[in-house]
Amino acid sequence: MAPNPLESAGFSRDPYPLLAALRSQGPVQRMPTGNGRTTWVVTGWPEARAALADARLSKDTARYFADRPSNRRLAPAVSQSMLATDPPHHGRLRKLAMTAFTPAAVARLAPRIRALAEELADALAARGSGDLIEEFAVPLPIAVISELLGVPEAERTAVRTWSNDLFAAAAPETVDRASHALSDYMTRLIATRRAAPGDDVLSGLIAARDEADRLSEADRLSAAELVSLAVLLVVAGHETTTHLIGNGMLALLKDDALRARLRAEPELLPAAVEEFLRHDAPLTLATFRYATEPVELGGARIAAGEVVLVSPGAANRDPARFPAPDEVRLDRPDQAGRHLSFGHGPHHCLGAPLARLEARIAFEVLLTRFADIRPASASWDELEWRRTRLMRGLVRLPVHIDR
């Protein structure tokens, strides 16, 4: 059986040549998945944007696998999360979760995010060198989302490990084990927060679940939905932000002029964040979709029941949409509305405002707090990328810092 190209080490190191080759044959192409099946991969920008909002492409994995044999043993909190639901059920869950991520709620977090970023940066500066991933890009968003959800500091390393394992490529048993470990942990944390509520999002969600006199049954979270939403928030709340910071800093380390310009003109940082999101998207492939009825997309005829993988990473480098797509350019017009790194349509990332704020503060602190920050690796080819087909991120990014 041929291996799945999307789960290869080469794809993890650099997915863009394969995605560009697929796009050169047409914006929607069928490819083998390595299990005797095939999937459709969407690489063109207009086709990807259309697919992300197409109600005929369902995310309801429970319905898809209901009559299909599977050896997977994912915890229901992961396999049946808000990401794996369709409207109107999805809309109900999203409405309950999004109160924590309104612009006003996110703006209130800015001072705390800056304090955390400066603390991490000071620790790096004191040593004069370090790993930007493990010592900055990981702990910053982990701390932010953990404080939002009330995850104790001593337990965050375990939560981060389980979250990482959920995206392991070609390792279904590892993914399944991590799903149960994280689900069990969140079940215990919910019990703890129910007994002793705090000023955190999870305590608020528990109240929404428990206060029947205030909310109708339709507006309440079920016990299973509460666990699933907590798992989703902690995973989605840091994974993409970690890789946005890491991938963006890699682009900056490769470009001395860009680094100097953003240090001198920090007002350009919001535009830089959008360009980093486009240029090296934290999410190479969007999560599972399948056609509930025949769909024509980009000249391809997708049959009912066939799986569709939309690639924001490929769409963001579609040369028909973005001139010189492999370059980092701050002068691209209307940047925030052009890339697809946060998705599009009903499943557009509800944590996008928080991710943007964390990244902007992170880059500003790293660029303006030091005299300079330089790569420690002699060659970019020495950098190790995570083995995951969905997420795009570095394992380590060694740097030297001039204080």
Coordinates of C-alpha atoms in Angstrom, one line a residue:
M1 CA 0.0 0.0 0.0
A2 CA 1.4 3.4 -1.0
P3 CA 2.2 5.8 1.9
N4 CA 0.1 8.9 2.3
P5 CA 2.1 11.9 0.9
L6 CA 0.3 14.2 3.4
E7 CA 1.8 12.3 6.3
S8 CA 5.4 12.1 5.0
A9 CA 8.4 13.7 6.7
G10 CA 9.0 15.7 3.6
F11 CA 5.5 17.2 3.7
S12 CA 6.0 18.2 7.4
R13 CA 9.3 19.9 6.5
D14 CA 7.9 21.8 3.5
P15 CA 4.3 21.1 2.3
Y16 CA 4.3 23.8 -0.4
P17 CA 6.0 22.0 -3.3
L18 CA 3.5 19.1 -3.1
L19 CA 0.6 21.5 -2.7
A20 CA 1.8 23.6 -5.6
A21 CA 2.2 20.5 -7.8
L22 CA -1.4 19.5 -7.0
R23 CA -2.6 23.0 -7.8
S24 CA -0.8 23.0 -11.1
Q25 CA -2.9 20.1 -12.2
G26 CA -6.1 21.9 -11.1
P27 CA -7.4 23.5 -8.0
V28 CA -9.2 20.4 -6.8
Q29 CA -7.4 17.1 -7.1
R30 CA -8.0 13.5 -6.0
M31 CA -5.1 11.8 -4.2
P32 CA -4.5 8.5 -2.4
T33 CA -4.5 8.5 1.4
G34 CA -2.5 5.4 2.0
N35 CA -5.4 3.3 3.4
G36 CA -6.7 2.2 0.0
R37 CA -9.0 5.2 -0.2
T38 CA -8.7 8.6 -1.8
T39 CA -9.5 12.1 -0.8
W40 CA -10.0 15.4 -2.6
V41 CA -7.5 18.1 -1.8
V42 CA -8.6 21.7 -2.5
T43 CA -5.6 24.0 -3.2
G44 CA -7.0 27.0 -5.2
W45 CA -8.0 30.1 -3.3
P46 CA -11.5 30.7 -4.7
E47 CA -12.3 27.0 -4.5
A48 CA -11.0 26.7 -0.9
R49 CA -13.1 29.7 0.2
A50 CA -16.2 28.3 -1.5
A51 CA -15.7 24.9 0.0
L52 CA -15.2 26.2 3.5
A53 CA -18.7 27.8 3.4
D54 CA -20.5 25.1 1.4
A55 CA -23.2 23.5 3.5
R56 CA -23.0 20.3 1.3
L57 CA -19.6 19.6 2.6
S58 CA -20.4 18.4 6.1
K59 CA -18.2 18.2 9.2
D60 CA -20.4 15.8 11.0
T61 CA -17.9 13.0 11.5
A62 CA -20.3 11.0 13.7
R63 CA -22.8 10.7 10.9
Y64 CA -20.1 9.9 8.4
F65 CA -18.6 7.0 10.4
A66 CA -22.0 5.7 11.7
D67 CA -22.1 3.0 9.1
R68 CA -18.4 2.7 8.2
P69 CA -16.1 0.3 10.1
S70 CA -13.2 2.1 11.9
N71 CA -10.4 1.0 14.2
R72 CA -10.2 4.4 15.7
R73 CA -10.9 4.9 19.4
L74 CA -11.1 8.7 19.7
A75 CA -12.7 10.1 22.8
P76 CA -16.2 11.5 22.0
A77 CA -15.0 14.9 23.4
V78 CA -12.7 15.1 20.4
S79 CA -14.5 13.2 17.7
Q80 CA -17.8 14.9 18.4
S81 CA -16.6 18.4 19.2
M82 CA -18.0 21.7 17.9
L83 CA -15.6 21.4 14.9
A84 CA -17.3 18.1 13.9
T85 CA -20.9 19.5 13.8
D86 CA -23.0 21.3 11.2
P87 CA -25.5 24.1 11.6
P88 CA -27.8 24.6 13.4
H89 CA -26.2 22.5 16.2
H90 CA -22.9 24.1 15.5
G91 CA -24.3 27.6 15.8
R92 CA -25.8 26.9 19.2
L93 CA -22.5 25.7 20.6
R94 CA -20.6 28.5 19.0
K95 CA -22.9 31.1 20.5
L96 CA -22.3 29.8 24.0
A97 CA -18.5 29.7 23.5
M98 CA -17.9 33.0 21.7
T99 CA -18.7 35.3 24.6
A100 CA -15.1 34.8 25.8
F101 CA -13.7 36.0 22.4
T102 CA -15.7 39.2 21.6
P103 CA -13.4 42.2 20.7
A104 CA -14.1 43.8 24.0
A105 CA -13.3 40.6 26.0
V106 CA -10.1 40.1 24.1
A107 CA -9.0 43.7 24.4
R108 CA -9.2 43.4 28.2
L109 CA -6.5 40.6 28.0
A110 CA -3.9 42.8 26.4
P111 CA -2.1 44.0 29.6
R112 CA -1.8 40.5 30.9
I113 CA -0.6 39.1 27.5
R114 CA 2.1 41.8 27.4
A115 CA 3.2 41.1 30.9
L116 CA 3.5 37.4 30.1
A117 CA 5.4 38.1 26.9
E118 CA 7.8 40.5 28.6
E119 CA 8.5 38.0 31.4
L120 CA 9.3 35.2 28.9
A121 CA 11.5 37.6 26.8
D122 CA 13.4 38.8 29.9
A123 CA 14.2 35.1 30.7
L124 CA 15.6 34.7 27.2
A125 CA 17.5 37.9 27.4
A126 CA 19.1 36.9 30.7
R127 CA 20.7 33.9 29.0
G128 CA 21.5 35.6 25.7
S129 CA 20.3 32.7 23.7
G130 CA 17.5 30.1 23.8
D131 CA 14.7 28.3 21.9
L132 CA 12.0 30.7 20.7
I133 CA 9.5 27.8 20.4
E134 CA 9.8 26.1 23.8
E135 CA 10.7 29.2 25.7
F136 CA 8.4 31.7 24.2
A137 CA 6.0 30.6 21.4
V138 CA 4.6 27.7 23.4
P139 CA 4.4 29.0 26.9
L140 CA 2.8 32.4 26.0
P141 CA -0.5 31.1 24.4
I142 CA -0.6 28.1 26.8
A143 CA -0.5 30.6 29.7
V144 CA -3.1 32.8 28.2
I145 CA -5.7 30.1 27.4
S146 CA -5.0 28.3 30.6
E147 CA -5.7 31.4 32.7
L148 CA -8.8 31.9 30.7
L149 CA -10.0 28.4 31.4
G150 CA -8.6 28.1 34.9
V151 CA -6.0 25.4 34.2
P152 CA -3.6 25.3 37.1
E153 CA 0.0 26.2 36.2
A154 CA 1.4 22.8 37.4
E155 CA -0.9 20.9 35.0
R156 CA -0.2 22.9 31.8
T157 CA 2.8 20.8 30.7
A158 CA 0.6 17.7 30.6
V159 CA -2.2 19.5 28.8
R160 CA 0.3 20.8 26.2
T161 CA 1.7 17.3 25.7
W162 CA -1.7 15.7 25.1
S163 CA -2.7 18.6 22.8
N164 CA 0.5 18.1 20.7
D165 CA -0.2 14.4 20.5
L166 CA -3.7 15.0 19.0
F167 CA -2.0 16.1 15.8
A168 CA 0.6 13.4 15.5
A169 CA 1.0 12.3 11.8
A170 CA 0.6 8.6 11.0
A171 CA 0.2 7.7 14.7
P172 CA -3.5 6.9 15.3
E173 CA -2.9 5.1 18.6
T174 CA -1.0 8.1 20.0
V175 CA -3.9 10.4 18.9
D176 CA -6.5 8.2 20.4
R177 CA -4.7 7.9 23.7
A178 CA -4.2 11.7 23.9
S179 CA -7.9 12.3 23.2
H180 CA -8.9 10.2 26.2
A181 CA -6.2 11.7 28.5
L182 CA -7.3 15.2 27.6
S183 CA -11.0 14.4 27.9
D184 CA -10.5 12.7 31.3
Y185 CA -8.5 15.7 32.5
M186 CA -11.1 18.2 31.5
T187 CA -13.8 16.1 33.1
R188 CA -11.9 16.3 36.4
L189 CA -11.2 20.0 36.0
I190 CA -14.9 20.7 35.4
A191 CA -15.7 18.9 38.6
T192 CA -13.1 21.0 40.5
R193 CA -14.4 24.2 39.0
R194 CA -18.0 23.3 39.8
A195 CA -17.1 22.7 43.4
A196 CA -15.1 25.9 43.6
P197 CA -16.0 28.3 40.7
G198 CA -13.5 31.0 39.7
D199 CA -13.4 34.0 37.5
D200 CA -12.6 32.1 34.3
V201 CA -14.4 31.0 31.1
L202 CA -14.8 27.4 32.2
S203 CA -16.6 28.4 35.4
G204 CA -18.9 30.5 33.2
L205 CA -19.6 27.6 30.9
I206 CA -20.4 25.4 33.9
A207 CA -22.9 28.0 35.1
A208 CA -24.5 28.0 31.6
R209 CA -24.8 24.3 31.9
D210 CA -26.1 24.2 35.5
E211 CA -28.4 27.2 35.8
A212 CA -31.6 25.7 34.3
D213 CA -33.7 28.5 35.8
R214 CA -31.9 31.1 33.7
L215 CA -31.5 29.3 30.4
S216 CA -33.8 27.2 28.3
E217 CA -32.9 23.6 27.6
A218 CA -32.0 24.4 24.0
D219 CA -29.5 27.0 25.2
R220 CA -27.8 24.8 27.8
L221 CA -24.7 22.7 27.3
S222 CA -25.1 19.0 27.9
A223 CA -22.5 17.4 30.2
A224 CA -20.7 15.9 27.2
E225 CA -20.8 19.1 25.2
L226 CA -19.3 21.0 28.2
V227 CA -16.3 18.6 28.3
S228 CA -15.9 18.7 24.5
L229 CA -16.0 22.5 24.4
A230 CA -13.4 22.7 27.1
V231 CA -11.1 20.3 25.2
L232 CA -11.6 22.3 22.0
L233 CA -10.9 25.7 23.6
V234 CA -7.7 24.6 25.3
V235 CA -6.3 22.9 22.1
A236 CA -7.4 25.5 19.6
G237 CA -6.6 28.3 22.0
H238 CA -2.9 27.7 21.8
E239 CA -1.8 25.4 19.0
T240 CA -2.3 27.8 16.0
T241 CA -1.1 30.8 18.0
T242 CA 2.1 29.0 18.9
H243 CA 2.8 28.3 15.2
L244 CA 1.8 31.7 14.1
I245 CA 4.4 33.2 16.4
G246 CA 7.0 30.5 15.5
N247 CA 6.5 30.7 11.7
G248 CA 6.3 34.5 11.8
M249 CA 9.6 34.8 13.7
L250 CA 11.3 32.4 11.3
A251 CA 10.3 34.7 8.4
L252 CA 11.7 37.6 10.4
L253 CA 14.9 35.9 11.1
K254 CA 15.4 35.2 7.4
D255 CA 14.9 38.9 6.5
D256 CA 17.1 41.4 8.2
A257 CA 15.5 44.4 6.4
L258 CA 12.0 43.3 7.4
R259 CA 13.1 42.8 11.0
A260 CA 14.7 46.3 11.1
R261 CA 11.6 47.9 9.5
L262 CA 9.1 46.4 12.0
R263 CA 11.4 47.4 14.9
A264 CA 11.4 51.0 13.6
E265 CA 7.7 51.0 12.6
P266 CA 5.7 48.8 15.1
E267 CA 2.5 50.3 13.7
L268 CA 3.0 47.9 10.7
L269 CA 2.8 44.9 13.0
P270 CA -1.0 44.2 12.4
A271 CA -0.3 44.0 8.7
A272 CA 2.7 41.8 9.4
V273 CA 0.6 39.4 11.4
E274 CA -1.8 39.0 8.5
E275 CA 1.0 38.4 6.0
F276 CA 2.7 35.8 8.3
L277 CA -0.7 34.1 8.5
R278 CA -0.9 34.0 4.8
H279 CA 2.7 33.2 4.0
D280 CA 3.1 30.2 6.3
A281 CA -0.3 29.3 7.7
P282 CA -0.3 27.5 11.1
L283 CA -3.0 25.2 9.6
T284 CA -1.8 23.6 6.4
L285 CA -5.0 21.5 6.0
A286 CA -8.4 22.1 7.4
T287 CA -10.2 19.4 9.3
F288 CA -12.3 16.6 7.8
R289 CA -15.2 17.3 5.5
Y290 CA -17.3 15.1 3.3
A291 CA -19.9 15.6 0.6
T292 CA -23.5 14.9 1.6
E293 CA -24.5 15.1 -2.1
P294 CA -22.7 15.4 -5.4
V295 CA -20.7 18.6 -5.6
E296 CA -18.9 20.3 -8.5
L297 CA -16.0 22.3 -7.4
G298 CA -13.1 23.7 -9.5
G299 CA -13.9 21.5 -12.4
A300 CA -14.0 18.3 -10.2
R301 CA -17.1 16.2 -9.6
I302 CA -17.1 15.1 -6.0
A303 CA -19.5 12.2 -5.3
A304 CA -21.7 11.9 -2.2
G305 CA -19.7 10.4 0.6
E306 CA -16.3 11.4 -0.6
V307 CA -13.8 13.1 1.7
V308 CA -12.6 16.7 1.0
L309 CA -9.6 18.3 2.6
V310 CA -9.3 22.1 2.1
S311 CA -5.8 23.4 2.3
P312 CA -5.6 27.0 3.6
G313 CA -1.8 26.8 3.3
A314 CA -2.1 26.1 -0.4
A315 CA -4.9 28.6 -1.0
N316 CA -2.9 31.3 0.7
R317 CA -0.1 30.8 -1.9
D318 CA -2.3 30.6 -4.9
P319 CA -0.4 32.8 -7.5
A320 CA -3.7 33.7 -9.2
R321 CA -4.7 35.5 -6.0
F322 CA -1.4 36.6 -4.5
P323 CA 1.4 37.8 -6.7
A324 CA 4.8 36.4 -5.7
P325 CA 3.1 34.2 -3.1
D326 CA 6.2 32.7 -1.6
E327 CA 7.5 36.2 -0.6
V328 CA 6.6 38.1 2.6
R329 CA 5.2 41.5 1.6
L330 CA 3.6 44.0 3.9
D331 CA 2.1 46.0 1.1
R332 CA -0.6 43.5 0.1
P333 CA -4.0 45.3 0.1
D334 CA -6.9 44.2 2.3
Q335 CA -4.7 41.6 4.1
A336 CA -7.1 40.6 6.9
G337 CA -9.8 39.6 4.5
R338 CA -7.7 37.7 2.0
H339 CA -6.0 34.8 3.6
L340 CA -7.9 31.7 4.8
S341 CA -5.8 30.8 7.8
F342 CA -8.7 31.3 10.2
G343 CA -11.1 29.6 7.8
H344 CA -14.3 31.0 6.3
G345 CA -18.0 30.6 6.7
P346 CA -19.7 29.1 9.8
H347 CA -16.5 27.5 11.1
H348 CA -14.4 30.7 10.9
C349 CA -12.1 30.5 14.0
L350 CA -13.9 32.2 16.9
G351 CA -10.5 32.7 18.6
A352 CA -9.0 34.7 15.7
P353 CA -9.1 38.1 17.6
L354 CA -7.2 36.6 20.5
A355 CA -4.6 34.9 18.3
R356 CA -4.0 38.2 16.4
L357 CA -3.6 40.1 19.6
E358 CA -1.2 37.6 21.1
A359 CA 0.9 37.5 18.0
R360 CA 1.1 41.3 17.6
I361 CA 2.2 41.7 21.2
A362 CA 4.6 38.8 20.9
F363 CA 6.3 40.2 17.8
E364 CA 6.4 43.7 19.2
V365 CA 8.1 42.5 22.5
L366 CA 10.6 40.3 20.7
L367 CA 11.5 43.0 18.2
T368 CA 11.6 46.1 20.4
R369 CA 12.9 44.7 23.7
F370 CA 16.3 43.6 22.4
A371 CA 19.0 45.2 20.3
D372 CA 18.7 42.3 17.9
I373 CA 17.6 38.7 17.7
R374 CA 19.5 36.4 15.3
P375 CA 19.2 32.7 14.3
A376 CA 21.6 30.3 16.0
S377 CA 21.4 27.6 13.4
A378 CA 24.0 27.6 10.7
S379 CA 21.5 26.4 8.1
W380 CA 17.7 26.6 7.8
D381 CA 17.7 23.0 6.7
E382 CA 18.7 22.0 10.2
L383 CA 15.4 23.2 11.6
E384 CA 13.0 20.4 12.7
W385 CA 9.4 20.6 11.8
R386 CA 6.6 18.9 13.7
R387 CA 5.3 15.6 12.1
T388 CA 1.7 16.6 11.5
R389 CA -0.2 17.1 8.3
L390 CA -2.7 19.6 9.8
M391 CA -0.5 21.9 11.8
R392 CA 2.6 23.7 10.4
G393 CA 5.1 24.5 13.0
L394 CA 8.7 24.1 14.2
V395 CA 9.9 21.9 17.0
R396 CA 12.7 24.3 17.9
L397 CA 13.9 27.7 16.8
P398 CA 17.3 28.5 18.4
V399 CA 18.3 32.2 18.6
H400 CA 21.0 34.5 19.9
I401 CA 19.9 37.7 21.5
D402 CA 21.7 41.1 21.8
R403 CA 20.6 42.8 24.9

